[in-house]
PDB file of C-alpha atoms in Angstrom:
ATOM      1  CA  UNK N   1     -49.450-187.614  -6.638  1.00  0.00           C
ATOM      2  CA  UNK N   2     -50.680-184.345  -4.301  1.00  0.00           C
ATOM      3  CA  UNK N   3     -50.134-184.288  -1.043  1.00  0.00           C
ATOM      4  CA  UNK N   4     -52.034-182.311   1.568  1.00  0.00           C
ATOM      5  CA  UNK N   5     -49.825-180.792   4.416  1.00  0.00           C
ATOM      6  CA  UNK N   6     -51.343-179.936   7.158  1.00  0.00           C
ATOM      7  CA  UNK N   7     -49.800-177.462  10.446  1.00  0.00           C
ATOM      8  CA  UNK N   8     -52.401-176.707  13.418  1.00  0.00           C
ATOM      9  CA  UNK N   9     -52.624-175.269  16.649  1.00  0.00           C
ATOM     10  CA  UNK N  10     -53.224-177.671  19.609  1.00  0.00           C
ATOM     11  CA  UNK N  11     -56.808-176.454  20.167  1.00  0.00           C
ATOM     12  CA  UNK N  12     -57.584-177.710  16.615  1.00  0.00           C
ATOM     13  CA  UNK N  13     -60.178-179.595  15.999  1.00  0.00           C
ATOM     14  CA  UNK N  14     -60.881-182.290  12.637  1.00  0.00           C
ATOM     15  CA  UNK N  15     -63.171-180.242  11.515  1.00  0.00           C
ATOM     16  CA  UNK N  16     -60.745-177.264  11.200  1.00  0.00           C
ATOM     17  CA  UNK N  17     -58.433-179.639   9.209  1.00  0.00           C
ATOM     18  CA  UNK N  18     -61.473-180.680   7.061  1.00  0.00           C
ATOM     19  CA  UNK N  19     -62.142-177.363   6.339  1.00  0.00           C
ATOM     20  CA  UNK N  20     -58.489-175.989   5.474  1.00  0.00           C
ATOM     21  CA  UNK N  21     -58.054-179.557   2.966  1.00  0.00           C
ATOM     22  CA  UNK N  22     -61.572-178.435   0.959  1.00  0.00           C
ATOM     23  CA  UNK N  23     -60.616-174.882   0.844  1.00  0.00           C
ATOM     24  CA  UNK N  24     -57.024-176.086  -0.392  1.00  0.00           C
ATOM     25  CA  UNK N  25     -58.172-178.625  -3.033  1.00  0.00           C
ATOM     26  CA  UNK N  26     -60.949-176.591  -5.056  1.00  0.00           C
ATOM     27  CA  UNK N  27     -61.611-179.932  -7.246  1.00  0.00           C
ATOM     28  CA  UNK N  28     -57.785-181.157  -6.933  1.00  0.00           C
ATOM     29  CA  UNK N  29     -57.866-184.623  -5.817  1.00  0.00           C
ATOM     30  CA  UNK N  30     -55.419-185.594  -2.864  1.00  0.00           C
ATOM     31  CA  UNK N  31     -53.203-188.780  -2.504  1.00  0.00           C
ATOM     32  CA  UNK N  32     -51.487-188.642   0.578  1.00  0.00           C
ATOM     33  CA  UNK N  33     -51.884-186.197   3.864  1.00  0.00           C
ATOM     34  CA  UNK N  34     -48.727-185.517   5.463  1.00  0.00           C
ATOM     35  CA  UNK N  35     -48.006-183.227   8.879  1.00  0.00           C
ATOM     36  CA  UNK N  36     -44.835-182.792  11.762  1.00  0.00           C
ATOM     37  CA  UNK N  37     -44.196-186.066  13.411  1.00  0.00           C
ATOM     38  CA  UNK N  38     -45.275-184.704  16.412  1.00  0.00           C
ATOM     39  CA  UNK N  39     -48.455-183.492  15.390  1.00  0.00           C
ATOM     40  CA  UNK N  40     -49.515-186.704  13.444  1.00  0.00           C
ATOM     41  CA  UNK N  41     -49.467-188.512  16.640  1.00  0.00           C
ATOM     42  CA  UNK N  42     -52.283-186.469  18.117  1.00  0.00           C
ATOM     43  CA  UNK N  43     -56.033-187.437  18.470  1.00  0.00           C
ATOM     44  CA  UNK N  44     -56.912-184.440  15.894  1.00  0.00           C
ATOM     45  CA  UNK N  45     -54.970-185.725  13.107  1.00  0.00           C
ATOM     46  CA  UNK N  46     -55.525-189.467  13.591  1.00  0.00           C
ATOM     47  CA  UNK N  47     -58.996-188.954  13.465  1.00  0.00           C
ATOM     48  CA  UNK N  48     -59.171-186.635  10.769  1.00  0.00           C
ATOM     49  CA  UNK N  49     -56.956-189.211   8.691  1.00  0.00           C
ATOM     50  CA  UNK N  50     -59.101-191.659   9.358  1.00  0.00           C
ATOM     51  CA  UNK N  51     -62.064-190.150   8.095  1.00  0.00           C
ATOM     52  CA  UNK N  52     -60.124-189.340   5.331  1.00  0.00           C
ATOM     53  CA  UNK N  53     -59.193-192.894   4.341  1.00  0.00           C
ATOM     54  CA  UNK N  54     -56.193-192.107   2.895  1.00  0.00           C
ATOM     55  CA  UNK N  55     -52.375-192.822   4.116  1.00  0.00           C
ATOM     56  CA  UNK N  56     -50.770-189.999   6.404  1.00  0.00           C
ATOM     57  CA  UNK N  57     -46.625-189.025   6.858  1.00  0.00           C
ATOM     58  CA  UNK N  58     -45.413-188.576   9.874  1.00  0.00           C
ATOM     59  CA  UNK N  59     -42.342-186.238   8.648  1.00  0.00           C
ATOM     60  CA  UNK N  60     -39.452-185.567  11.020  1.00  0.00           C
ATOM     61  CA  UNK N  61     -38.443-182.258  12.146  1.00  0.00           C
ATOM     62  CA  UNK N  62     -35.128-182.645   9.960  1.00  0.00           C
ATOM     63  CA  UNK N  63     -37.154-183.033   7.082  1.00  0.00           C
ATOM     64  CA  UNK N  64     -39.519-180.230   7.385  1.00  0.00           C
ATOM     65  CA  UNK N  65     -36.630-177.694   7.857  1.00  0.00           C
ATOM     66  CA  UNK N  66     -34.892-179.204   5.127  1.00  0.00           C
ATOM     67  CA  UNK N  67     -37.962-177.580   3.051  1.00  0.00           C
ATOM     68  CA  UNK N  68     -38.038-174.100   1.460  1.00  0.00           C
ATOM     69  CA  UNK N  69     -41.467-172.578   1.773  1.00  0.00           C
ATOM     70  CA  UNK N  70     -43.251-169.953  -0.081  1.00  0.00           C
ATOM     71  CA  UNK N  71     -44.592-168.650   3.230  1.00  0.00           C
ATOM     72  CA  UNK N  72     -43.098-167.416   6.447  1.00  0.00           C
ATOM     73  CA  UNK N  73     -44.391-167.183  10.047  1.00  0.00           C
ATOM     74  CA  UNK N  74     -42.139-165.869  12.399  1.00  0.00           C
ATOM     75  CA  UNK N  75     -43.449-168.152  15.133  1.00  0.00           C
ATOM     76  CA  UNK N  76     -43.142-170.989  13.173  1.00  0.00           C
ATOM     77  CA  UNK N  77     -40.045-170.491  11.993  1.00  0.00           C
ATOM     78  CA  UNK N  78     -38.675-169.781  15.148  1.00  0.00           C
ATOM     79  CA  UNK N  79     -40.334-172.716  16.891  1.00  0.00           C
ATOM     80  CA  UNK N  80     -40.016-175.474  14.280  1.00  0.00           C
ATOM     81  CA  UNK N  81     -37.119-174.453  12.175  1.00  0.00           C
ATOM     82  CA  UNK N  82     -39.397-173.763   8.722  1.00  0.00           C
ATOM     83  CA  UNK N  83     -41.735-171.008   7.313  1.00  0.00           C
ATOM     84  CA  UNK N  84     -44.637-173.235   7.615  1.00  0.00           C
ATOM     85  CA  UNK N  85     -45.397-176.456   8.721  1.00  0.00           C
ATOM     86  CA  UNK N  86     -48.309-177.288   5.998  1.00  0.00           C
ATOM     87  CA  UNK N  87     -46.338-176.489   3.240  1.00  0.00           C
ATOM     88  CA  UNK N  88     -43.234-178.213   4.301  1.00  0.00           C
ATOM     89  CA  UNK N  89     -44.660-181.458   5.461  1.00  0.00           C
ATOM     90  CA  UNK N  90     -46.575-181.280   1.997  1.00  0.00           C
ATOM     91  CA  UNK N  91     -43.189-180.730  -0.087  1.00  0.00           C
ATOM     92  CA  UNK N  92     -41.124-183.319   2.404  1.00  0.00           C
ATOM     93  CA  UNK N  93     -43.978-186.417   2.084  1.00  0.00           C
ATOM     94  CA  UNK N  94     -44.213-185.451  -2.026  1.00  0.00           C
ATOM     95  CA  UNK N  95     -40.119-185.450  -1.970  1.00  0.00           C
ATOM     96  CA  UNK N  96     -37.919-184.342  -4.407  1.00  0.00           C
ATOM     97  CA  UNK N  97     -38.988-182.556  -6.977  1.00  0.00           C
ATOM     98  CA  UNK N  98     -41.804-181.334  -5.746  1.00  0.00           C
ATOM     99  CA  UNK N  99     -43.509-178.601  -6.081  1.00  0.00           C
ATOM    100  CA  UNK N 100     -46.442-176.794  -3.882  1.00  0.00           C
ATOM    101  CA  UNK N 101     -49.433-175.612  -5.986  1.00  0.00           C
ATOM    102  CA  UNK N 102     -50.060-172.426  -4.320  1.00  0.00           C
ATOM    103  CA  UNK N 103     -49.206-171.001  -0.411  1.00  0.00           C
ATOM    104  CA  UNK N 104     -50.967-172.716   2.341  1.00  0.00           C
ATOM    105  CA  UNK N 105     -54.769-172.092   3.226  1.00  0.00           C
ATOM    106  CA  UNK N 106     -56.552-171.180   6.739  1.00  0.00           C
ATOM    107  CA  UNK N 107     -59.578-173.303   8.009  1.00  0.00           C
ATOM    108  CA  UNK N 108     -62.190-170.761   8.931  1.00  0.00           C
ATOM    109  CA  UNK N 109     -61.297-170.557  12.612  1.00  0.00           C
ATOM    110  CA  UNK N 110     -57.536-170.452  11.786  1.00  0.00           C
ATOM    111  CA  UNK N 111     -56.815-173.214  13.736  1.00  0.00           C
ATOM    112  CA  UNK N 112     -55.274-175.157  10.600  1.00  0.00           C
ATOM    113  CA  UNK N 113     -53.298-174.587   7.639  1.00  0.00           C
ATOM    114  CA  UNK N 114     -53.489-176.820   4.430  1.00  0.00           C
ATOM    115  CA  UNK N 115     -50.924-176.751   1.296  1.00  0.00           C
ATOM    116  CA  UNK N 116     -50.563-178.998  -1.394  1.00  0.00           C
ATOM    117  CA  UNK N 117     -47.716-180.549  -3.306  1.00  0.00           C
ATOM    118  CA  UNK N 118     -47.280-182.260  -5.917  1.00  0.00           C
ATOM    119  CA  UNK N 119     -44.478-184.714  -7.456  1.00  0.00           C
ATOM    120  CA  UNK N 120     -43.721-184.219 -11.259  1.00  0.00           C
ATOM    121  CA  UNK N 121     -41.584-186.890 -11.322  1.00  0.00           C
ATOM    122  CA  UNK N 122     -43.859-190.232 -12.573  1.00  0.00           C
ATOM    123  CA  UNK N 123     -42.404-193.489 -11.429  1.00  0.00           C
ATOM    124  CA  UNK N 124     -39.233-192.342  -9.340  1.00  0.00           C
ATOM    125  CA  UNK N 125     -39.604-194.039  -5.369  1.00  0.00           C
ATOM    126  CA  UNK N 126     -40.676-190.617  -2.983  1.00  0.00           C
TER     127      UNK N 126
END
């Protein structure tokens, strides 16, 4: 399973999340998206998911900072309590285990950041 976690600015737009997943992937081939709980529940996201057609994770705050990350923003981290959104929602919605398979990616316009995880662990419940 890889999961694509996503973190974007409010002015984001699907496109910018379409753009961070391909530049993320580069042939991998995602299972789940994830992002904050807060942020699923926006018009950006939904519609991106849809267009997607695959299942998106809401993840809690208490889950994201439960996440170590391999990057830090100092606005994030101060905001939301983790080093980046993408890459934690991607670790929390893969769960334990997991691993990310490289730091998070910008979209072009830098509105959104992608990361993917992925759980080694074959046939345990996530």
């Amino acid at each position: 399973m890889i999961v694509a976690g996503f973190g974007f600015r409010a002015q984001a737009r699907p496109e910018s999340l379409r753009d961070a997943l391909a530049q993320a992937c580069q042939g991998r081939r995602v299972t789940q998206l994830a992002t904050a709980q807060d942020k699923a529940a926006t018009a950006t996201f939904a519609t991106f998911a849809r267009a997607e057609t695959l299942p998106a994770r809401a993840i809690p705050p208490e889950a994201l900072c439960a996440q170590t990350t391999a990057t830090c923003s100092a606005r994030v981290l101060a905001e939301r309590g983790t080093g980046s959104v993408a890459e934690a929602a991607a670790l929390a919605a893969a769960g334990p285990g997991a691993r990310l398979l490289g730091p998070r990616v910008f979209s072009s316009d830098r509105m959104a950041s992608c990361a993917l995880a992925m759980q080694d662990h074959q046939g345990q419940d996530t």
